[in-house]
Amino acid sequence: MKKMNKNDSYQYVAFLRGINVGGHVLIKMIDLKKAFEKMGFENVRTLLASGNVVFESEQTDKKALTTEIESLLKKAFEKDISVILRSLDDLKKLQSSEPFKGIKVTPSIRLYVTFLSEKTRLHTITIPYTTLQKEFRILHATHMEVFSVLDLSIGKGTPDAMNILEKEFGSNVTTRNWNTILKVVK
């Protein structure tokens, strides 16, 4: 990131892993917003109930910022909560790269981006990858994201897809629907 001038701030998005999944609300978004504000972050807003927090910080070291947020969340909620952090500029670049170009979206098609906390390690599968029943496809991966498509009209759906992603890319990942990313960058 560029060097900041006094009073500069950067916009970030914190993707919290594993909160409010499958109808189980572990943390209310209003409480999450308050926790981020208490941490001293500015212009905090949450998006949807799945743990997406947009905020501003003067901190430029993403790794240090992530560690700080995880530590403060543990104090606030008495739970270990993994955070994967991206700058808003990072997400805008993802959007402009059109990672799902050419995919026909129907009511049963879901587009996902999986955020990795660390650079990609070697996989046991070849990408692009398609499951035998063709319900789940990994289109491509960068060193920090994986882009996939799930067809809900075939197979068992999301849990199987998430198991494949975690097996290949590790458990410290978090996945969001592409529509969520588009809402975040608006």
C-alpha atoms as a printed R data frame, in Angstrom:
    type eleno elety resid chain resno       x       y       z
1   ATOM     1    CA   MET     A     1   0.000   0.000   0.000
2   ATOM     2    CA   LYS     A     2   1.075   3.582  -0.503
3   ATOM     3    CA   LYS     A     3   2.494   5.609   2.341
4   ATOM     4    CA   MET     A     4  -0.180   7.555   4.171
5   ATOM     5    CA   ASN     A     5  -0.269  11.254   4.798
6   ATOM     6    CA   LYS     A     6  -1.401  12.527   8.161
7   ATOM     7    CA   ASN     A     7  -5.182  12.044   8.581
8   ATOM     8    CA   ASP     A     8  -5.366   9.587   5.642
9   ATOM     9    CA   SER     A     9  -7.326   6.402   6.054
10  ATOM    10    CA   TYR     A    10  -7.853   3.296   4.009
11  ATOM    11    CA   GLN     A    11 -11.076   1.429   3.420
12  ATOM    12    CA   TYR     A    12 -11.020  -2.241   4.332
13  ATOM    13    CA   VAL     A    13 -13.436  -5.117   4.389
14  ATOM    14    CA   ALA     A    14 -13.165  -7.697   7.144
15  ATOM    15    CA   PHE     A    15 -14.700 -11.050   6.250
16  ATOM    16    CA   LEU     A    16 -15.331 -12.971   9.457
17  ATOM    17    CA   ARG     A    17 -15.217 -16.717   9.130
18  ATOM    18    CA   GLY     A    18 -17.945 -18.974  10.411
19  ATOM    19    CA   ILE     A    19 -20.264 -16.567  12.168
20  ATOM    20    CA   ASN     A    20 -24.005 -16.626  11.525
21  ATOM    21    CA   VAL     A    21 -23.901 -19.654   9.227
22  ATOM    22    CA   GLY     A    22 -26.875 -21.877   8.504
23  ATOM    23    CA   GLY     A    23 -29.347 -19.775  10.467
24  ATOM    24    CA   HIS     A    24 -27.295 -19.851  13.701
25  ATOM    25    CA   VAL     A    25 -26.672 -16.270  14.813
26  ATOM    26    CA   LEU     A    26 -23.520 -16.102  16.935
27  ATOM    27    CA   ILE     A    27 -23.033 -12.337  16.677
28  ATOM    28    CA   LYS     A    28 -25.602  -9.690  15.864
29  ATOM    29    CA   MET     A    29 -24.406  -7.234  13.233
30  ATOM    30    CA   ILE     A    30 -25.227  -4.228  15.422
31  ATOM    31    CA   ASP     A    31 -22.924  -5.675  18.108
32  ATOM    32    CA   LEU     A    32 -20.224  -6.322  15.528
33  ATOM    33    CA   LYS     A    33 -20.487  -2.741  14.273
34  ATOM    34    CA   LYS     A    34 -20.215  -1.419  17.830
35  ATOM    35    CA   ALA     A    35 -17.159  -3.612  18.481
36  ATOM    36    CA   PHE     A    36 -15.371  -2.240  15.399
37  ATOM    37    CA   GLU     A    37 -16.239   1.321  16.423
38  ATOM    38    CA   LYS     A    38 -14.938   0.635  19.937
39  ATOM    39    CA   MET     A    39 -11.687  -0.567  18.310
40  ATOM    40    CA   GLY     A    40 -11.332   2.960  16.936
41  ATOM    41    CA   PHE     A    41 -12.234   2.309  13.309
42  ATOM    42    CA   GLU     A    42 -14.157   4.941  11.375
43  ATOM    43    CA   ASN     A    43 -17.166   4.782   9.038
44  ATOM    44    CA   VAL     A    44 -18.006   1.239  10.120
45  ATOM    45    CA   ARG     A    45 -20.850  -0.539   8.397
46  ATOM    46    CA   THR     A    46 -21.884  -4.157   8.248
47  ATOM    47    CA   LEU     A    47 -23.334  -5.839   5.221
48  ATOM    48    CA   LEU     A    48 -25.718  -8.775   5.473
49  ATOM    49    CA   ALA     A    49 -25.634 -11.006   8.547
50  ATOM    50    CA   SER     A    50 -22.697 -13.172   7.493
51  ATOM    51    CA   GLY     A    51 -19.886 -11.135   9.029
52  ATOM    52    CA   ASN     A    52 -18.877  -8.545   6.443
53  ATOM    53    CA   VAL     A    53 -17.570  -5.313   7.949
54  ATOM    54    CA   VAL     A    54 -16.515  -2.296   5.908
55  ATOM    55    CA   PHE     A    55 -14.432   0.234   7.833
56  ATOM    56    CA   GLU     A    56 -11.649   2.781   7.606
57  ATOM    57    CA   SER     A    57  -8.290   2.653   9.346
58  ATOM    58    CA   GLU     A    58  -5.016   4.506   9.197
59  ATOM    59    CA   GLN     A    59  -3.201   1.171   9.532
60  ATOM    60    CA   THR     A    60  -1.456   0.066   6.324
61  ATOM    61    CA   ASP     A    61  -0.106  -3.305   7.495
62  ATOM    62    CA   LYS     A    62  -2.920  -5.758   6.690
63  ATOM    63    CA   LYS     A    63  -1.357  -8.632   8.624
64  ATOM    64    CA   ALA     A    64  -0.932  -6.555  11.787
65  ATOM    65    CA   LEU     A    65  -4.432  -5.134  11.374
66  ATOM    66    CA   THR     A    66  -5.918  -8.618  10.990
67  ATOM    67    CA   THR     A    67  -4.146  -9.831  14.139
68  ATOM    68    CA   GLU     A    68  -5.352  -6.775  16.050
69  ATOM    69    CA   ILE     A    69  -8.965  -7.257  14.949
70  ATOM    70    CA   GLU     A    70  -8.943 -10.976  15.801
71  ATOM    71    CA   SER     A    71  -7.543 -10.223  19.257
72  ATOM    72    CA   LEU     A    72 -10.082  -7.509  19.969
73  ATOM    73    CA   LEU     A    73 -12.969  -9.656  18.672
74  ATOM    74    CA   LYS     A    74 -11.908 -12.452  21.018
75  ATOM    75    CA   LYS     A    75 -12.071 -10.012  23.931
76  ATOM    76    CA   ALA     A    76 -15.410  -8.564  22.811
77  ATOM    77    CA   PHE     A    77 -17.212 -11.833  22.035
78  ATOM    78    CA   GLU     A    78 -15.170 -14.430  23.966
79  ATOM    79    CA   LYS     A    79 -14.766 -16.500  20.785
80  ATOM    80    CA   ASP     A    80 -11.922 -17.136  18.373
81  ATOM    81    CA   ILE     A    81 -13.035 -15.497  15.147
82  ATOM    82    CA   SER     A    82 -10.855 -15.717  12.050
83  ATOM    83    CA   VAL     A    83 -10.724 -12.583   9.945
84  ATOM    84    CA   ILE     A    84  -9.694 -12.327   6.334
85  ATOM    85    CA   LEU     A    85  -8.998  -8.758   5.382
86  ATOM    86    CA   ARG     A    86  -9.044  -7.099   1.979
87  ATOM    87    CA   SER     A    87  -8.832  -3.464   1.012
88  ATOM    88    CA   LEU     A    88 -11.817  -2.050  -0.814
89  ATOM    89    CA   ASP     A    89  -9.423  -1.355  -3.710
90  ATOM    90    CA   ASP     A    90  -8.527  -5.079  -3.813
91  ATOM    91    CA   LEU     A    91 -12.203  -5.944  -4.170
92  ATOM    92    CA   LYS     A    92 -12.755  -3.338  -6.863
93  ATOM    93    CA   LYS     A    93  -9.873  -4.875  -8.823
94  ATOM    94    CA   LEU     A    94 -11.485  -8.302  -8.444
95  ATOM    95    CA   GLN     A    95 -14.749  -6.904  -9.752
96  ATOM    96    CA   SER     A    96 -13.103  -5.275 -12.750
97  ATOM    97    CA   SER     A    97 -11.299  -8.529 -13.591
98  ATOM    98    CA   GLU     A    98 -14.707 -10.086 -14.354
99  ATOM    99    CA   PRO     A    99 -13.833 -13.509 -12.894
100 ATOM   100    CA   PHE     A   100 -17.185 -14.995 -13.899
101 ATOM   101    CA   LYS     A   101 -17.297 -13.647 -17.436
102 ATOM   102    CA   GLY     A   102 -19.089 -16.083 -19.720
103 ATOM   103    CA   ILE     A   103 -20.972 -17.898 -16.928
104 ATOM   104    CA   LYS     A   104 -24.693 -17.969 -17.552
105 ATOM   105    CA   VAL     A   105 -26.441 -17.222 -14.258
106 ATOM   106    CA   THR     A   106 -29.768 -18.955 -13.707
107 ATOM   107    CA   PRO     A   107 -31.863 -19.282 -10.524
108 ATOM   108    CA   SER     A   108 -29.919 -22.436  -9.575
109 ATOM   109    CA   ILE     A   109 -26.408 -21.091 -10.316
110 ATOM   110    CA   ARG     A   110 -24.364 -19.533  -7.514
111 ATOM   111    CA   LEU     A   111 -21.090 -17.695  -8.037
112 ATOM   112    CA   TYR     A   112 -18.606 -17.756  -5.162
113 ATOM   113    CA   VAL     A   113 -15.285 -16.230  -4.265
114 ATOM   114    CA   THR     A   114 -13.247 -17.916  -1.555
115 ATOM   115    CA   PHE     A   115 -10.752 -15.684   0.208
116 ATOM   116    CA   LEU     A   116  -7.544 -17.316   1.352
117 ATOM   117    CA   SER     A   117  -5.698 -16.063   4.412
118 ATOM   118    CA   GLU     A   118  -2.337 -17.114   3.002
119 ATOM   119    CA   LYS     A   119  -0.906 -17.523  -0.443
120 ATOM   120    CA   THR     A   120  -2.068 -20.653  -2.201
121 ATOM   121    CA   ARG     A   121  -0.209 -23.838  -1.510
122 ATOM   122    CA   LEU     A   122  -0.001 -26.704  -3.972
123 ATOM   123    CA   HIS     A   123  -3.333 -28.356  -4.729
124 ATOM   124    CA   THR     A   124  -4.098 -31.977  -5.363
125 ATOM   125    CA   ILE     A   125  -6.626 -31.071  -8.038
126 ATOM   126    CA   THR     A   126  -6.114 -29.527 -11.434
127 ATOM   127    CA   ILE     A   127  -7.800 -26.181 -11.974
128 ATOM   128    CA   PRO     A   128 -10.149 -25.682 -13.703
129 ATOM   129    CA   TYR     A   129 -11.815 -28.436 -11.712
130 ATOM   130    CA   THR     A   130 -15.265 -29.986 -12.058
131 ATOM   131    CA   THR     A   131 -16.854 -32.595  -9.795
132 ATOM   132    CA   LEU     A   132 -18.049 -35.840 -11.363
133 ATOM   133    CA   GLN     A   133 -21.699 -34.771 -11.325
134 ATOM   134    CA   LYS     A   134 -20.712 -31.307 -12.601
135 ATOM   135    CA   GLU     A   135 -22.524 -29.549  -9.756
136 ATOM   136    CA   PHE     A   136 -19.405 -27.718  -8.593
137 ATOM   137    CA   ARG     A   137 -16.665 -26.088 -10.617
138 ATOM   138    CA   ILE     A   138 -13.553 -24.205  -9.614
139 ATOM   139    CA   LEU     A   139 -12.974 -21.878 -12.534
140 ATOM   140    CA   HIS     A   140  -9.627 -20.439 -11.499
141 ATOM   141    CA   ALA     A   141  -7.576 -19.328  -8.537
142 ATOM   142    CA   THR     A   142  -5.226 -16.466  -7.849
143 ATOM   143    CA   HIS     A   143  -2.659 -16.588  -5.076
144 ATOM   144    CA   MET     A   144  -5.322 -15.265  -2.634
145 ATOM   145    CA   GLU     A   145  -8.762 -16.097  -4.095
146 ATOM   146    CA   VAL     A   146 -10.626 -19.008  -5.631
147 ATOM   147    CA   PHE     A   147 -13.549 -18.500  -8.009
148 ATOM   148    CA   SER     A   148 -16.169 -21.212  -8.188
149 ATOM   149    CA   VAL     A   149 -19.637 -21.991  -9.498
150 ATOM   150    CA   LEU     A   150 -22.246 -24.149  -7.792
151 ATOM   151    CA   ASP     A   151 -25.278 -25.542  -9.586
152 ATOM   152    CA   LEU     A   152 -27.977 -26.152  -6.966
153 ATOM   153    CA   SER     A   153 -30.077 -28.159  -9.420
154 ATOM   154    CA   ILE     A   154 -27.488 -30.958  -9.240
155 ATOM   155    CA   GLY     A   155 -25.966 -32.773  -6.264
156 ATOM   156    CA   LYS     A   156 -26.001 -31.961  -2.560
157 ATOM   157    CA   GLY     A   157 -25.009 -28.329  -2.796
158 ATOM   158    CA   THR     A   158 -23.019 -25.944  -0.678
159 ATOM   159    CA   PRO     A   159 -21.616 -28.172   2.122
160 ATOM   160    CA   ASP     A   160 -19.892 -30.505  -0.356
161 ATOM   161    CA   ALA     A   161 -18.452 -27.551  -2.265
162 ATOM   162    CA   MET     A   162 -17.113 -25.960   0.928
163 ATOM   163    CA   ASN     A   163 -15.527 -29.288   1.936
164 ATOM   164    CA   ILE     A   164 -13.694 -29.455  -1.397
165 ATOM   165    CA   LEU     A   165 -12.455 -25.876  -1.018
166 ATOM   166    CA   GLU     A   166 -11.217 -26.435   2.540
167 ATOM   167    CA   LYS     A   167  -9.521 -29.703   1.618
168 ATOM   168    CA   GLU     A   168  -7.658 -28.043  -1.236
169 ATOM   169    CA   PHE     A   169  -6.931 -24.597   0.165
170 ATOM   170    CA   GLY     A   170  -6.927 -25.080   3.940
171 ATOM   171    CA   SER     A   171  -9.429 -24.364   6.659
172 ATOM   172    CA   ASN     A   172  -8.555 -20.700   7.178
173 ATOM   173    CA   VAL     A   173 -10.613 -19.528   4.225
174 ATOM   174    CA   THR     A   174 -13.983 -17.867   3.936
175 ATOM   175    CA   THR     A   175 -16.385 -17.927   1.033
176 ATOM   176    CA   ARG     A   176 -18.821 -15.279  -0.092
177 ATOM   177    CA   ASN     A   177 -21.431 -15.165  -2.800
178 ATOM   178    CA   TRP     A   178 -20.250 -12.944  -5.641
179 ATOM   179    CA   ASN     A   179 -23.371 -10.790  -5.198
180 ATOM   180    CA   THR     A   180 -22.149  -9.954  -1.690
181 ATOM   181    CA   ILE     A   181 -18.838  -8.715  -3.094
182 ATOM   182    CA   LEU     A   182 -20.664  -6.574  -5.637
183 ATOM   183    CA   LYS     A   183 -22.747  -5.023  -2.820
184 ATOM   184    CA   VAL     A   184 -19.619  -4.327  -0.785
185 ATOM   185    CA   VAL     A   185 -17.904  -2.411  -3.597
186 ATOM   186    CA   LYS     A   186 -20.954  -0.197  -4.327
